[in-house]
PDB file of C-alpha atoms and ligand atoms in Angstrom:
ATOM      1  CA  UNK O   1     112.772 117.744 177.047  1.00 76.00           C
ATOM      2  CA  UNK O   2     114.284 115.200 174.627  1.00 92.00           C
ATOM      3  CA  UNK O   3     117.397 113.087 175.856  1.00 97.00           C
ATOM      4  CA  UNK O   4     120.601 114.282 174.688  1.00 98.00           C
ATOM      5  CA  UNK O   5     122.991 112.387 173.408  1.00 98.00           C
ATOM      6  CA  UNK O   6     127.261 113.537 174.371  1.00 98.00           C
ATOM      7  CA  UNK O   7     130.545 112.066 173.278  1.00 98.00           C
ATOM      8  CA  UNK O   8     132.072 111.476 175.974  1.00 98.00           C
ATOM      9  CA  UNK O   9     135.269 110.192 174.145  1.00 96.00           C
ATOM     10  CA  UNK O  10     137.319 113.744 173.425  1.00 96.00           C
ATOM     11  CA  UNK O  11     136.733 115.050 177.334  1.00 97.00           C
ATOM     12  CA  UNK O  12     140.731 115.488 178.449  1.00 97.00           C
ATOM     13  CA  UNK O  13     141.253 113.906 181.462  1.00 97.00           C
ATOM     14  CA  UNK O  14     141.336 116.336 184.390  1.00 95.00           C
ATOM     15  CA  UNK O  15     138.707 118.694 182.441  1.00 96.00           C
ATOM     16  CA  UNK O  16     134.747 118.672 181.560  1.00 97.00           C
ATOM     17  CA  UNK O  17     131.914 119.508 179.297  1.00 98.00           C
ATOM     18  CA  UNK O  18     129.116 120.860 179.724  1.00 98.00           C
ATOM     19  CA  UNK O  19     125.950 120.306 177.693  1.00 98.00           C
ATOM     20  CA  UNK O  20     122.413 121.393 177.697  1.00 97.00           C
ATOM     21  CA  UNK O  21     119.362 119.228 178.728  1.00 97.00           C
ATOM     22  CA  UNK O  22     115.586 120.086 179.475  1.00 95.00           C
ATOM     23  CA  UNK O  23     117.555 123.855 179.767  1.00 95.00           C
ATOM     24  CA  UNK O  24     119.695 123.140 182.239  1.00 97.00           C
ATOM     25  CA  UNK O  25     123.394 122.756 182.208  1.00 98.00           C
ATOM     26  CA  UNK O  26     124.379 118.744 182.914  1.00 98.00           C
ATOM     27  CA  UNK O  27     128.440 118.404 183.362  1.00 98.00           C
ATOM     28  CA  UNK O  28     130.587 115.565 182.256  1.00 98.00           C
ATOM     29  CA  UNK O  29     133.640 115.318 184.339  1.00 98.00           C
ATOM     30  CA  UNK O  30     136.386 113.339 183.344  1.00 98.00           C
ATOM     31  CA  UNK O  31     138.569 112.056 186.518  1.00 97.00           C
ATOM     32  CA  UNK O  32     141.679 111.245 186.592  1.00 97.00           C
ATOM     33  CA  UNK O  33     142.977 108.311 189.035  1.00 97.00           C
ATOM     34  CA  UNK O  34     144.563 110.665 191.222  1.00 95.00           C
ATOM     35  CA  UNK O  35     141.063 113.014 191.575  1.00 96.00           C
ATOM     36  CA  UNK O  36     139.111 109.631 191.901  1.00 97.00           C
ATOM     37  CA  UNK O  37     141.639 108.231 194.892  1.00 96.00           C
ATOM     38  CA  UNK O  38     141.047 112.028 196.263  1.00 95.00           C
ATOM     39  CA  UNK O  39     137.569 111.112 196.631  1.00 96.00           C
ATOM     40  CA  UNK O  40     138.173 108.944 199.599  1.00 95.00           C
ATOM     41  CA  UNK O  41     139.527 111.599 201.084  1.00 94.00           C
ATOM     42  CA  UNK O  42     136.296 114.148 202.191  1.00 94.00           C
ATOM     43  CA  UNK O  43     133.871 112.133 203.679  1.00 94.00           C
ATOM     44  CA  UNK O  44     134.512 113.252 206.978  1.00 94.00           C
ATOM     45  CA  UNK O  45     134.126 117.158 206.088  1.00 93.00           C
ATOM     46  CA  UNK O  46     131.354 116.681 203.785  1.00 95.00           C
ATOM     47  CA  UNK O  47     127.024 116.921 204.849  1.00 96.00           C
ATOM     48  CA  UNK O  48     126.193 113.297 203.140  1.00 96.00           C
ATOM     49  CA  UNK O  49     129.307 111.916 202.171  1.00 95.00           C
ATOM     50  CA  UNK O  50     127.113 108.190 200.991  1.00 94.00           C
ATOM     51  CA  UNK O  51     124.524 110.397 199.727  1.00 95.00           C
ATOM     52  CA  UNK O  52     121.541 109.287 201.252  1.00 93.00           C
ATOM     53  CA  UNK O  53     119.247 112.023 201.116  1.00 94.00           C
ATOM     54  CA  UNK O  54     116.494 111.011 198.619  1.00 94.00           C
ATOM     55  CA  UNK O  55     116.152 112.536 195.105  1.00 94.00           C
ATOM     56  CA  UNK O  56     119.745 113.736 194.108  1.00 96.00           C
ATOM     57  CA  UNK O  57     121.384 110.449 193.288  1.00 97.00           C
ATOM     58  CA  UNK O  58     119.666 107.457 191.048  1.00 96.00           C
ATOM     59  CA  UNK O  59     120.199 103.798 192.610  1.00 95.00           C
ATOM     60  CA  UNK O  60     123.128 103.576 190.203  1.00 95.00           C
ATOM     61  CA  UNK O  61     124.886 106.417 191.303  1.00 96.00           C
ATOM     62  CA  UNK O  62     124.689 105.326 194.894  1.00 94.00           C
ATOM     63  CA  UNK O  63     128.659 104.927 195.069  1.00 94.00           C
ATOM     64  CA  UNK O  64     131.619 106.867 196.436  1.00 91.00           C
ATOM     65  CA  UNK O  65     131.864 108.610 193.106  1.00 96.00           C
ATOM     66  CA  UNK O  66     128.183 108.882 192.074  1.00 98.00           C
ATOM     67  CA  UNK O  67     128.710 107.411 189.109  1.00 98.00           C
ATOM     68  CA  UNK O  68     127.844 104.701 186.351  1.00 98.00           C
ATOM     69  CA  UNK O  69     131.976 104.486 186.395  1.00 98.00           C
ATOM     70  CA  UNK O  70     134.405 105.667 187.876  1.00 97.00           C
ATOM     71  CA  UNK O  71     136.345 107.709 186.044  1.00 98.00           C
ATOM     72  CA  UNK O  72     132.724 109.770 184.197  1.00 98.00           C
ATOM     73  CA  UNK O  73     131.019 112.052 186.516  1.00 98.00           C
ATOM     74  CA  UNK O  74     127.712 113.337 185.430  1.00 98.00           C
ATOM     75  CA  UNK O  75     125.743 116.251 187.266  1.00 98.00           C
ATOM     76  CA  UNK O  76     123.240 118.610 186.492  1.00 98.00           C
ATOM     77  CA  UNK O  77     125.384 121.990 187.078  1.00 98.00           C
ATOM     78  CA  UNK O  78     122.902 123.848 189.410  1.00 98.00           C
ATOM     79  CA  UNK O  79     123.765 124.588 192.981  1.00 98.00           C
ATOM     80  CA  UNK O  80     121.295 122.751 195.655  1.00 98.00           C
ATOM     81  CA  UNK O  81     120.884 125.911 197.618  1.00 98.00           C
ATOM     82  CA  UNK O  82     119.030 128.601 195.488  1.00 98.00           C
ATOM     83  CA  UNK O  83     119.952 127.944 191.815  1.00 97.00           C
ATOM     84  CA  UNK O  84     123.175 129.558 191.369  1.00 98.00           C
ATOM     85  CA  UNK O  85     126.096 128.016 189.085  1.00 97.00           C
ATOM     86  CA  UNK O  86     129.014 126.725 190.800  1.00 97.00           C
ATOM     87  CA  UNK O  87     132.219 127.117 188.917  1.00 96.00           C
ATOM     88  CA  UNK O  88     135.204 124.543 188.463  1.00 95.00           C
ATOM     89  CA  UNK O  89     138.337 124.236 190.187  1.00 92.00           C
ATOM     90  CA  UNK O  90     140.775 121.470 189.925  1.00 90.00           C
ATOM     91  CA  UNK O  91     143.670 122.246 191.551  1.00 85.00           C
ATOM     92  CA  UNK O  92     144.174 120.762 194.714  1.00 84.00           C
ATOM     93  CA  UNK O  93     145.506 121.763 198.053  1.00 81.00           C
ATOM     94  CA  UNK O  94     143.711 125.617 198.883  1.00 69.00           C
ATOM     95  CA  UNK O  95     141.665 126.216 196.069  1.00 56.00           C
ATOM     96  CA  UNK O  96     137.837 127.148 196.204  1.00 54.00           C
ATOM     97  CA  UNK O  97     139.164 129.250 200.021  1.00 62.00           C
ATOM     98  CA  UNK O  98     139.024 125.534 201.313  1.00 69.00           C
ATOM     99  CA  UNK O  99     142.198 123.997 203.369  1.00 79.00           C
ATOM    100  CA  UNK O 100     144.999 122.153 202.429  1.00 82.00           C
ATOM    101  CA  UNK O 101     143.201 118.900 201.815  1.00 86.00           C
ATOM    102  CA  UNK O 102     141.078 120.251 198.936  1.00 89.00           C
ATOM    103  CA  UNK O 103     140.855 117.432 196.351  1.00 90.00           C
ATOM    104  CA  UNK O 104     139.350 120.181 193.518  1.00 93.00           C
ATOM    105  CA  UNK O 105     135.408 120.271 193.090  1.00 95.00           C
ATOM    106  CA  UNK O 106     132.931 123.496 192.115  1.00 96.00           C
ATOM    107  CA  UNK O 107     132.728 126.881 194.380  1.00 95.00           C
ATOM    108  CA  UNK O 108     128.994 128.387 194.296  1.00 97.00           C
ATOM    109  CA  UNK O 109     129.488 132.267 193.657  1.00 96.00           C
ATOM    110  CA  UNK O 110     126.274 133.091 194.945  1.00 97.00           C
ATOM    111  CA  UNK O 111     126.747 131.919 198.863  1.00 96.00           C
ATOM    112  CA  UNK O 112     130.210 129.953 199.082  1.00 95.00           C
ATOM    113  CA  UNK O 113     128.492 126.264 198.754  1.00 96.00           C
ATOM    114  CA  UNK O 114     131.102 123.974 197.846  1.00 95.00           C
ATOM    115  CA  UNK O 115     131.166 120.571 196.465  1.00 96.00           C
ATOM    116  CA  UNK O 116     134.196 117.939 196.041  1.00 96.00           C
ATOM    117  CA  UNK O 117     134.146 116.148 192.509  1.00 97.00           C
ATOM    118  CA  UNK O 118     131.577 114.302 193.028  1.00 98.00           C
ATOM    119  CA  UNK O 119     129.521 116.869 193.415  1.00 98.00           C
ATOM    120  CA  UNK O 120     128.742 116.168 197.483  1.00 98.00           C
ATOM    121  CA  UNK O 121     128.211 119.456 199.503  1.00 97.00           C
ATOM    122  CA  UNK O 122     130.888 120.270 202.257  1.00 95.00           C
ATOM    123  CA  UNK O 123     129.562 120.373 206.065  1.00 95.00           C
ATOM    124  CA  UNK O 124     128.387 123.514 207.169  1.00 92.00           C
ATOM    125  CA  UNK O 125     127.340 125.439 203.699  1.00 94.00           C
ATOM    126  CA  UNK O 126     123.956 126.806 202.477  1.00 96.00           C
ATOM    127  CA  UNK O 127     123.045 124.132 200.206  1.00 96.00           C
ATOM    128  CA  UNK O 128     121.222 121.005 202.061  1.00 95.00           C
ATOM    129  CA  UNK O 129     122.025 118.491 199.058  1.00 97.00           C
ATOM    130  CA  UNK O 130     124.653 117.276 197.203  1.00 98.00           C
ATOM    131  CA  UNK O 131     124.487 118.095 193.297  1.00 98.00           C
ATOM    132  CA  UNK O 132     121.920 116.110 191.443  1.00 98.00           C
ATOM    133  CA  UNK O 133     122.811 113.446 189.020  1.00 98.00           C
ATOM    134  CA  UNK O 134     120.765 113.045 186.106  1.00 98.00           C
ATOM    135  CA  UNK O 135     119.592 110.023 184.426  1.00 97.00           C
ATOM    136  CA  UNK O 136     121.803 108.664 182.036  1.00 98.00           C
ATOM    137  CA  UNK O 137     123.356 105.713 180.570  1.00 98.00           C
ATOM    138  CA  UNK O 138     125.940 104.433 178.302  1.00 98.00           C
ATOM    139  CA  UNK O 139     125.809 103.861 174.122  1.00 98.00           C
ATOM    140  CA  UNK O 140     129.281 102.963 174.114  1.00 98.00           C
ATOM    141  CA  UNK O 141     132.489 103.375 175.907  1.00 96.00           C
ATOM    142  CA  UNK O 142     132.372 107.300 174.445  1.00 97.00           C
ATOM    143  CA  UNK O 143     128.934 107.783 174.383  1.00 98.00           C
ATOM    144  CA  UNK O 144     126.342 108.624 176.627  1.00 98.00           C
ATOM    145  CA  UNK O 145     122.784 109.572 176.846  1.00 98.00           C
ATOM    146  CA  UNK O 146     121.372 112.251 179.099  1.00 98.00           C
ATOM    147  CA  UNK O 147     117.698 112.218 180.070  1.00 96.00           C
TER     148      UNK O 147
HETATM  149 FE1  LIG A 201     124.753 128.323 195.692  1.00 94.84          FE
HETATM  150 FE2  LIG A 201     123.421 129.827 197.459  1.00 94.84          FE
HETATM  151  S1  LIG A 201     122.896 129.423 195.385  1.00 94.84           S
HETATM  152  S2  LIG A 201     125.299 128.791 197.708  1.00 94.84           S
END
């Protein structure tokens, strides 16, 4: 499939977009300082908290965020385990069934996977790996490509 190109410049802060490439759905998360300080926060309750487990994260993605910056988070929207797709939840503190220290992140419907917003799986959950992040780079500050 062809690269896709996304603004990136008219994503809300706190909310995301989702676009198409090679048919699957890729999200573009915009964080907000608070959800990207919240990050911090999981590692000990998540499965691969630096993820190192080879073939989810590219070399430049190999950061506490997964992430060419900080404050974009790019993932293909497909849960690890068998293919479902996770939905969003932002709020913090409870949502997604998890405890009190829930940052926000995506709840798989199909078997109860979670992920915080980086897309890293929580510690005992179906899916082995965290959520993979495509290749992509930056055009300009508001503009990225995908693929
Ligand atoms: Fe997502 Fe099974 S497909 S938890």
């Amino acid at each position: 499939g062809a690269p896709v190109e996304v603004d990136i410049g008219d994503i809300p802060v706190g909310t995301m977009k989702t676009v198409e490439w090679r048919g699957k759905p890729v999200w573009i998360i915009h964080r907000s300082p608070e959800q990207i300080a919240g990050l911090k926060t999981q590692d000990a309750l998540l499965a691969d908290p630096q993820s190192k487990r080879p073939g989810f994260t590219p070399k430049y993605a190999e950061n506490e965020g997964r992430s060419r910056k900080p404050e974009i988070f790019v993932c293909v929207g497909i849960c690890t385990h068998l293919g479902c797709s996770p939905t969003s939840h932002f709020e913090t503190g409870g949502g997604g069934g998890m405890g009190a220290s829930w940052q926000g992140g995506f709840l798989c419907p199909c078997h109860g996977s979670t992920f915080d917003l980086a897309g890293r799986v929580y510690k005992n959950k179906p899916a082995p790996d965290n959520l993979e992040v495509p290749p992509y780079q930056y055009l300009t500050d508001s503009r990225i490509i995908v693929g």
